[in-house]
mmCIF file of C-alpha atoms in Angstrom:
data_model
loop_
_atom_site.group_PDB
_atom_site.id
_atom_site.type_symbol
_atom_site.label_atom_id
_atom_site.label_comp_id
_atom_site.label_asym_id
_atom_site.label_seq_id
_atom_site.Cartn_x
_atom_site.Cartn_y
_atom_site.Cartn_z
ATOM 1 C CA UNK A 1 4.238 9.688 -2.460
ATOM 2 C CA UNK A 2 6.295 7.859 -5.115
ATOM 3 C CA UNK A 3 8.266 11.041 -5.745
ATOM 4 C CA UNK A 4 9.343 12.327 -2.398
ATOM 5 C CA UNK A 5 10.672 9.083 -2.011
ATOM 6 C CA UNK A 6 13.059 8.783 -5.009
ATOM 7 C CA UNK A 7 16.771 9.365 -4.001
ATOM 8 C CA UNK A 8 18.232 11.245 -6.521
ATOM 9 C CA UNK A 9 15.471 12.968 -8.299
ATOM 10 C CA UNK A 10 15.885 15.441 -11.224
ATOM 11 C CA UNK A 11 16.941 18.476 -9.980
ATOM 12 C CA UNK A 12 12.596 20.053 -11.350
ATOM 13 C CA UNK A 13 10.872 17.205 -8.913
ATOM 14 C CA UNK A 14 12.211 18.071 -5.597
ATOM 15 C CA UNK A 15 9.392 19.080 -3.803
ATOM 16 C CA UNK A 16 10.004 19.823 0.014
ATOM 17 C CA UNK A 17 6.446 18.805 0.970
ATOM 18 C CA UNK A 18 3.091 17.460 0.561
ATOM 19 C CA UNK A 19 1.291 20.345 -0.972
ATOM 20 C CA UNK A 20 4.630 21.815 -3.329
ATOM 21 C CA UNK A 21 4.306 17.879 -4.422
ATOM 22 C CA UNK A 22 1.099 17.944 -6.097
ATOM 23 C CA UNK A 23 0.343 22.036 -6.718
ATOM 24 C CA UNK A 24 4.541 22.620 -8.836
ATOM 25 C CA UNK A 25 3.414 18.654 -10.983
ATOM 26 C CA UNK A 26 -0.616 20.365 -11.915
ATOM 27 C CA UNK A 27 1.100 23.217 -12.708
ATOM 28 C CA UNK A 28 4.088 22.230 -15.310
ATOM 29 C CA UNK A 29 2.955 18.494 -16.019
ATOM 30 C CA UNK A 30 -0.995 19.277 -16.317
ATOM 31 C CA UNK A 31 -4.189 18.390 -14.407
ATOM 32 C CA UNK A 32 -4.322 14.914 -15.003
ATOM 33 C CA UNK A 33 -0.699 13.937 -14.410
ATOM 34 C CA UNK A 34 -1.020 12.687 -10.443
ATOM 35 C CA UNK A 35 -3.887 10.601 -11.371
ATOM 36 C CA UNK A 36 -1.085 8.896 -13.840
ATOM 37 C CA UNK A 37 -1.682 4.540 -13.431
ATOM 38 C CA UNK A 38 -5.147 5.030 -11.200
ATOM 39 C CA UNK A 39 -6.317 2.502 -14.301
ATOM 40 C CA UNK A 40 -3.861 -0.579 -13.316
ATOM 41 C CA UNK A 41 -4.309 0.167 -9.805
ATOM 42 C CA UNK A 42 -8.203 -0.245 -10.426
ATOM 43 C CA UNK A 43 -8.204 -3.398 -12.249
ATOM 44 C CA UNK A 44 -6.408 -5.133 -10.551
ATOM 45 C CA UNK A 45 -7.265 -3.761 -6.680
ATOM 46 C CA UNK A 46 -10.645 -5.125 -7.282
ATOM 47 C CA UNK A 47 -10.200 -9.079 -7.375
ATOM 48 C CA UNK A 48 -7.034 -8.179 -4.465
ATOM 49 C CA UNK A 49 -9.411 -7.222 -1.817
ATOM 50 C CA UNK A 50 -12.197 -9.586 -2.181
ATOM 51 C CA UNK A 51 -9.123 -12.445 -1.424
ATOM 52 C CA UNK A 52 -7.538 -10.138 1.449
ATOM 53 C CA UNK A 53 -10.812 -10.070 2.676
ATOM 54 C CA UNK A 54 -12.323 -13.483 1.804
ATOM 55 C CA UNK A 55 -8.995 -15.092 3.585
ATOM 56 C CA UNK A 56 -8.667 -12.123 6.456
ATOM 57 C CA UNK A 57 -12.103 -13.197 7.575
ATOM 58 C CA UNK A 58 -12.264 -17.185 7.185
ATOM 59 C CA UNK A 59 -8.571 -16.891 8.843
ATOM 60 C CA UNK A 60 -9.678 -15.487 12.164
ATOM 61 C CA UNK A 61 -12.854 -16.906 12.778
ATOM 62 C CA UNK A 62 -10.497 -20.135 12.460
ATOM 63 C CA UNK A 63 -8.105 -19.772 15.159
ATOM 64 C CA UNK A 64 -9.422 -16.862 17.139
ATOM 65 C CA UNK A 65 -11.310 -20.328 18.256
ATOM 66 C CA UNK A 66 -8.236 -21.928 18.393
ATOM 67 C CA UNK A 67 -6.677 -19.188 20.619
ATOM 68 C CA UNK A 68 -8.736 -17.641 22.126
ATOM 69 C CA UNK A 69 -12.618 -19.163 22.461
ATOM 70 C CA UNK A 70 -15.193 -16.843 22.363
ATOM 71 C CA UNK A 71 -12.926 -14.166 22.256
ATOM 72 C CA UNK A 72 -11.508 -11.845 19.881
ATOM 73 C CA UNK A 73 -7.431 -12.768 19.129
ATOM 74 C CA UNK A 74 -5.014 -9.749 18.659
ATOM 75 C CA UNK A 75 -2.463 -12.882 17.332
ATOM 76 C CA UNK A 76 -5.080 -14.432 15.442
ATOM 77 C CA UNK A 77 -5.793 -11.234 13.537
ATOM 78 C CA UNK A 78 -2.293 -9.949 13.320
ATOM 79 C CA UNK A 79 -1.535 -14.104 11.697
ATOM 80 C CA UNK A 80 -4.373 -13.276 9.604
ATOM 81 C CA UNK A 81 -3.502 -9.994 8.057
ATOM 82 C CA UNK A 82 -0.543 -10.853 7.055
ATOM 83 C CA UNK A 83 -1.643 -15.063 5.660
ATOM 84 C CA UNK A 84 -4.005 -12.864 3.408
ATOM 85 C CA UNK A 85 -1.363 -9.812 2.401
ATOM 86 C CA UNK A 86 0.184 -13.282 0.335
ATOM 87 C CA UNK A 87 -2.710 -13.339 -1.568
ATOM 88 C CA UNK A 88 -3.265 -9.550 -2.053
ATOM 89 C CA UNK A 89 0.263 -8.477 -3.197
ATOM 90 C CA UNK A 90 0.515 -11.322 -5.593
ATOM 91 C CA UNK A 91 -2.670 -9.761 -7.444
ATOM 92 C CA UNK A 92 -1.688 -5.829 -7.063
ATOM 93 C CA UNK A 93 3.053 -5.693 -6.716
ATOM 94 C CA UNK A 94 2.471 -6.220 -11.234
ATOM 95 C CA UNK A 95 0.161 -3.075 -10.619
ATOM 96 C CA UNK A 96 2.349 -1.291 -8.976
ATOM 97 C CA UNK A 97 5.344 -1.502 -10.940
ATOM 98 C CA UNK A 98 3.153 -0.478 -13.586
ATOM 99 C CA UNK A 99 1.910 2.488 -11.984
ATOM 100 C CA UNK A 100 5.660 3.312 -10.054
ATOM 101 C CA UNK A 101 6.748 3.478 -13.298
ATOM 102 C CA UNK A 102 4.450 5.750 -15.218
ATOM 103 C CA UNK A 103 4.453 8.728 -12.399
ATOM 104 C CA UNK A 104 7.909 9.186 -12.121
ATOM 105 C CA UNK A 105 9.009 12.283 -13.292
ATOM 106 C CA UNK A 106 10.331 12.737 -17.170
ATOM 107 C CA UNK A 107 8.310 8.391 -17.258
ATOM 108 C CA UNK A 108 9.060 7.432 -21.090
ATOM 109 C CA UNK A 109 5.782 5.325 -21.168
ATOM 110 C CA UNK A 110 2.749 6.645 -22.528
ATOM 111 C CA UNK A 111 -0.492 4.129 -21.665
ATOM 112 C CA UNK A 112 -0.803 0.938 -19.481
ATOM 113 C CA UNK A 113 -0.051 -0.869 -22.212
ATOM 114 C CA UNK A 114 3.205 0.185 -23.007
ATOM 115 C CA UNK A 115 4.401 -0.029 -19.813
ATOM 116 C CA UNK A 116 3.897 -3.586 -19.197
ATOM 117 C CA UNK A 117 5.242 -3.796 -23.209
ATOM 118 C CA UNK A 118 8.196 -2.420 -23.102
ATOM 119 C CA UNK A 119 9.146 -3.535 -19.377
ATOM 120 C CA UNK A 120 8.646 -7.648 -20.685
ATOM 121 C CA UNK A 121 10.518 -7.283 -23.598
ATOM 122 C CA UNK A 122 13.395 -5.027 -21.891
ATOM 123 C CA UNK A 123 13.128 -6.894 -18.319
ATOM 124 C CA UNK A 124 10.905 -9.562 -19.123
ATOM 125 C CA UNK A 125 8.837 -11.074 -17.029
ATOM 126 C CA UNK A 126 10.327 -10.907 -14.006
ATOM 127 C CA UNK A 127 11.282 -7.334 -13.301
ATOM 128 C CA UNK A 128 6.628 -7.441 -11.985
ATOM 129 C CA UNK A 129 7.016 -9.366 -9.375
ATOM 130 C CA UNK A 130 11.403 -7.604 -8.005
ATOM 131 C CA UNK A 131 9.611 -6.516 -5.090
ATOM 132 C CA UNK A 132 7.559 -9.003 -4.345
ATOM 133 C CA UNK A 133 9.999 -10.453 -1.238
ATOM 134 C CA UNK A 134 10.227 -6.900 0.313
ATOM 135 C CA UNK A 135 6.232 -6.427 -1.317
ATOM 136 C CA UNK A 136 5.927 -8.813 1.337
ATOM 137 C CA UNK A 137 8.457 -7.570 4.031
ATOM 138 C CA UNK A 138 7.046 -4.409 4.329
ATOM 139 C CA UNK A 139 2.690 -5.323 3.961
ATOM 140 C CA UNK A 140 2.883 -8.742 6.622
ATOM 141 C CA UNK A 141 4.641 -6.416 9.068
ATOM 142 C CA UNK A 142 2.265 -2.893 7.866
ATOM 143 C CA UNK A 143 -1.705 -5.414 7.254
ATOM 144 C CA UNK A 144 -0.691 -7.365 11.062
ATOM 145 C CA UNK A 145 0.033 -3.509 12.990
ATOM 146 C CA UNK A 146 -2.732 -2.619 10.621
ATOM 147 C CA UNK A 147 -5.864 -5.275 12.174
ATOM 148 C CA UNK A 148 -4.871 -5.930 15.267
ATOM 149 C CA UNK A 149 -4.952 -1.799 15.798
ATOM 150 C CA UNK A 150 -7.665 -1.884 14.145
ATOM 151 C CA UNK A 151 -9.469 -4.649 15.724
ATOM 152 C CA UNK A 152 -7.956 -3.045 19.373
ATOM 153 C CA UNK A 153 -9.797 0.302 18.888
ATOM 154 C CA UNK A 154 -12.963 -1.579 17.735
ATOM 155 C CA UNK A 155 -13.469 -3.528 21.109
ATOM 156 C CA UNK A 156 -12.954 0.268 22.785
ATOM 157 C CA UNK A 157 -15.018 1.867 20.540
ATOM 158 C CA UNK A 158 -17.839 -0.118 19.327
ATOM 159 C CA UNK A 159 -17.590 -2.734 21.861
ATOM 160 C CA UNK A 160 -20.889 -4.819 20.175
ATOM 161 C CA UNK A 161 -19.416 -5.174 17.921
ATOM 162 C CA UNK A 162 -21.678 -3.107 15.390
ATOM 163 C CA UNK A 163 -22.472 -1.706 11.827
ATOM 164 C CA UNK A 164 -21.301 1.772 13.200
ATOM 165 C CA UNK A 165 -19.937 3.605 10.484
ATOM 166 C CA UNK A 166 -17.867 6.364 12.474
ATOM 167 C CA UNK A 167 -15.736 3.783 14.254
ATOM 168 C CA UNK A 168 -15.336 1.536 11.184
ATOM 169 C CA UNK A 169 -13.804 5.100 9.662
ATOM 170 C CA UNK A 170 -11.852 6.557 13.237
ATOM 171 C CA UNK A 171 -10.409 2.537 13.377
ATOM 172 C CA UNK A 172 -9.227 2.239 10.297
ATOM 173 C CA UNK A 173 -7.885 5.875 9.363
ATOM 174 C CA UNK A 174 -5.662 5.182 12.852
ATOM 175 C CA UNK A 175 -4.726 1.565 12.211
ATOM 176 C CA UNK A 176 -3.799 3.566 8.654
ATOM 177 C CA UNK A 177 -1.192 5.839 9.703
ATOM 178 C CA UNK A 178 0.638 4.405 11.913
ATOM 179 C CA UNK A 179 0.885 0.754 9.952
ATOM 180 C CA UNK A 180 1.640 3.610 7.404
ATOM 181 C CA UNK A 181 4.955 5.360 9.901
ATOM 182 C CA UNK A 182 6.024 1.791 10.714
ATOM 183 C CA UNK A 183 6.561 0.638 7.899
ATOM 184 C CA UNK A 184 8.083 3.737 5.066
ATOM 185 C CA UNK A 185 11.749 2.632 5.206
ATOM 186 C CA UNK A 186 10.129 -1.041 3.742
ATOM 187 C CA UNK A 187 7.936 1.117 1.762
ATOM 188 C CA UNK A 188 11.277 3.615 0.650
ATOM 189 C CA UNK A 189 13.458 0.094 -0.319
ATOM 190 C CA UNK A 190 10.578 -0.610 -1.969
ATOM 191 C CA UNK A 191 9.833 2.657 -4.395
ATOM 192 C CA UNK A 192 13.296 1.819 -5.288
ATOM 193 C CA UNK A 193 12.939 -2.098 -6.865
ATOM 194 C CA UNK A 194 9.932 -1.526 -8.709
ATOM 195 C CA UNK A 195 11.367 2.101 -10.660
ATOM 196 C CA UNK A 196 14.877 0.793 -10.562
ATOM 197 C CA UNK A 197 16.476 4.540 -10.478
ATOM 198 C CA UNK A 198 19.196 6.054 -13.131
ATOM 199 C CA UNK A 199 20.312 7.748 -11.500
ATOM 200 C CA UNK A 200 20.323 6.791 -8.374
ATOM 201 C CA UNK A 201 21.938 3.728 -8.889
ATOM 202 C CA UNK A 202 24.839 5.578 -11.626
ATOM 203 C CA UNK A 203 25.952 7.532 -8.743
ATOM 204 C CA UNK A 204 26.813 4.238 -7.168
ATOM 205 C CA UNK A 205 28.019 3.067 -10.146
ATOM 206 C CA UNK A 206 25.685 0.176 -10.145
ATOM 207 C CA UNK A 207 25.401 -1.438 -13.328
ATOM 208 C CA UNK A 208 22.431 -3.192 -14.230
ATOM 209 C CA UNK A 209 19.262 -4.158 -12.426
ATOM 210 C CA UNK A 210 18.302 -3.874 -8.761
ATOM 211 C CA UNK A 211 17.605 -7.065 -6.734
ATOM 212 C CA UNK A 212 16.847 -8.163 -3.378
ATOM 213 C CA UNK A 213 15.240 -6.158 0.095
ATOM 214 C CA UNK A 214 18.662 -6.066 1.482
ATOM 215 C CA UNK A 215 21.028 -4.524 -1.789
ATOM 216 C CA UNK A 216 17.751 -1.738 -2.234
ATOM 217 C CA UNK A 217 18.107 -1.119 1.762
ATOM 218 C CA UNK A 218 22.255 -0.747 1.571
ATOM 219 C CA UNK A 219 21.074 1.009 -1.812
ATOM 220 C CA UNK A 220 18.949 3.675 0.147
ATOM 221 C CA UNK A 221 21.516 4.109 2.671
ATOM 222 C CA UNK A 222 24.346 4.910 1.576
ATOM 223 C CA UNK A 223 22.434 7.758 -0.944
ATOM 224 C CA UNK A 224 20.643 9.119 2.217
ATOM 225 C CA UNK A 225 21.565 7.721 4.904
ATOM 226 C CA UNK A 226 18.990 7.578 8.323
ATOM 227 C CA UNK A 227 16.972 9.830 6.831
ATOM 228 C CA UNK A 228 16.650 8.354 4.027
ATOM 229 C CA UNK A 229 14.689 5.925 4.649
ATOM 230 C CA UNK A 230 12.080 8.277 5.872
ATOM 231 C CA UNK A 231 11.189 10.003 2.964
ATOM 232 C CA UNK A 232 7.426 10.429 1.789
ATOM 233 C CA UNK A 233 6.886 9.818 5.195
ATOM 234 C CA UNK A 234 4.526 12.034 5.329
ATOM 235 C CA UNK A 235 2.429 11.618 1.994
ATOM 236 C CA UNK A 236 2.572 7.811 3.237
ATOM 237 C CA UNK A 237 0.502 8.398 6.005
ATOM 238 C CA UNK A 238 -1.702 11.446 4.767
ATOM 239 C CA UNK A 239 -2.874 8.816 1.603
ATOM 240 C CA UNK A 240 -2.651 5.130 3.759
ATOM 241 C CA UNK A 241 -5.335 7.614 6.218
ATOM 242 C CA UNK A 242 -8.236 8.043 3.837
ATOM 243 C CA UNK A 243 -6.943 4.813 1.962
ATOM 244 C CA UNK A 244 -8.022 2.471 5.114
ATOM 245 C CA UNK A 245 -10.872 4.500 7.385
ATOM 246 C CA UNK A 246 -12.873 3.874 3.284
ATOM 247 C CA UNK A 247 -11.066 0.873 2.761
ATOM 248 C CA UNK A 248 -13.139 -0.446 5.962
ATOM 249 C CA UNK A 249 -15.985 1.183 5.607
ATOM 250 C CA UNK A 250 -17.028 -0.134 3.044
ATOM 251 C CA UNK A 251 -16.237 -2.825 3.872
ATOM 252 C CA UNK A 252 -18.716 -3.292 7.173
ATOM 253 C CA UNK A 253 -20.754 -2.046 5.308
ATOM 254 C CA UNK A 254 -21.344 -4.483 2.601
ATOM 255 C CA UNK A 255 -20.145 -6.846 5.120
ATOM 256 C CA UNK A 256 -23.784 -5.598 7.235
ATOM 257 C CA UNK A 257 -25.941 -5.079 4.493
ATOM 258 C CA UNK A 258 -25.023 -9.117 2.779
ATOM 259 C CA UNK A 259 -25.674 -10.650 6.696
ATOM 260 C CA UNK A 260 -28.334 -8.292 8.168
ATOM 261 C CA UNK A 261 -31.630 -10.455 6.948
ATOM 262 C CA UNK A 262 -29.098 -14.028 8.989
ATOM 263 C CA UNK A 263 -29.286 -11.046 12.292
ATOM 264 C CA UNK A 264 -33.027 -9.849 11.390
ATOM 265 C CA UNK A 265 -34.280 -13.693 11.274
ATOM 266 C CA UNK A 266 -31.622 -14.694 15.109
#
């Protein structure tokens, strides 16, 4: 996804489809190359998702009682998901910067630590949060759409709100796909801010580092027009569908497992 969103990729890193990209990367750069940066993602994912779901559940419950007592409020779900994103992205944004830089073609970084040290030394600590506002601008609507769609589908597929793995997987996958497709333009801008593509920026005579969502939007349009905003949309949807399906099914399982004794007593 990161490489397919590149605005001016190296001739050796130009791909027409997700399958072609994966095949070419594995054949020319090695089997493990697509997994570069996974360790920093795993390191941040635990605490980020713990805060994310804890905040979501608490806010959803409180807001639903206020806005629609005794019922399920879609507005409450959207607001709760948006606020939870603030905590999640504060942890995940630096990890995403490191991961995407390591995934770029001909990345100069040998390891996660080398990447962190180099970015800190050459661009300062702020580089890890250069795309934070863009990340939030993308993820707040993403999570609002994601949670509203998930809860809406649960109302129809699982109206009793019982533990139902099939409904959780299906609802999670569809919700992730809808939210991913709708927010792809923002994700392209975020990738540009995280990677600071030298070839793309130099072609427009941009010196220094690109910052801010407005500048990113303008740069993407100058380099790729309207189509540029949807680079990698297929890869993004393919990535998000299993990601959100797994996240929801695992979360709902542990929620059921940890609360089933209380439910049995009732």
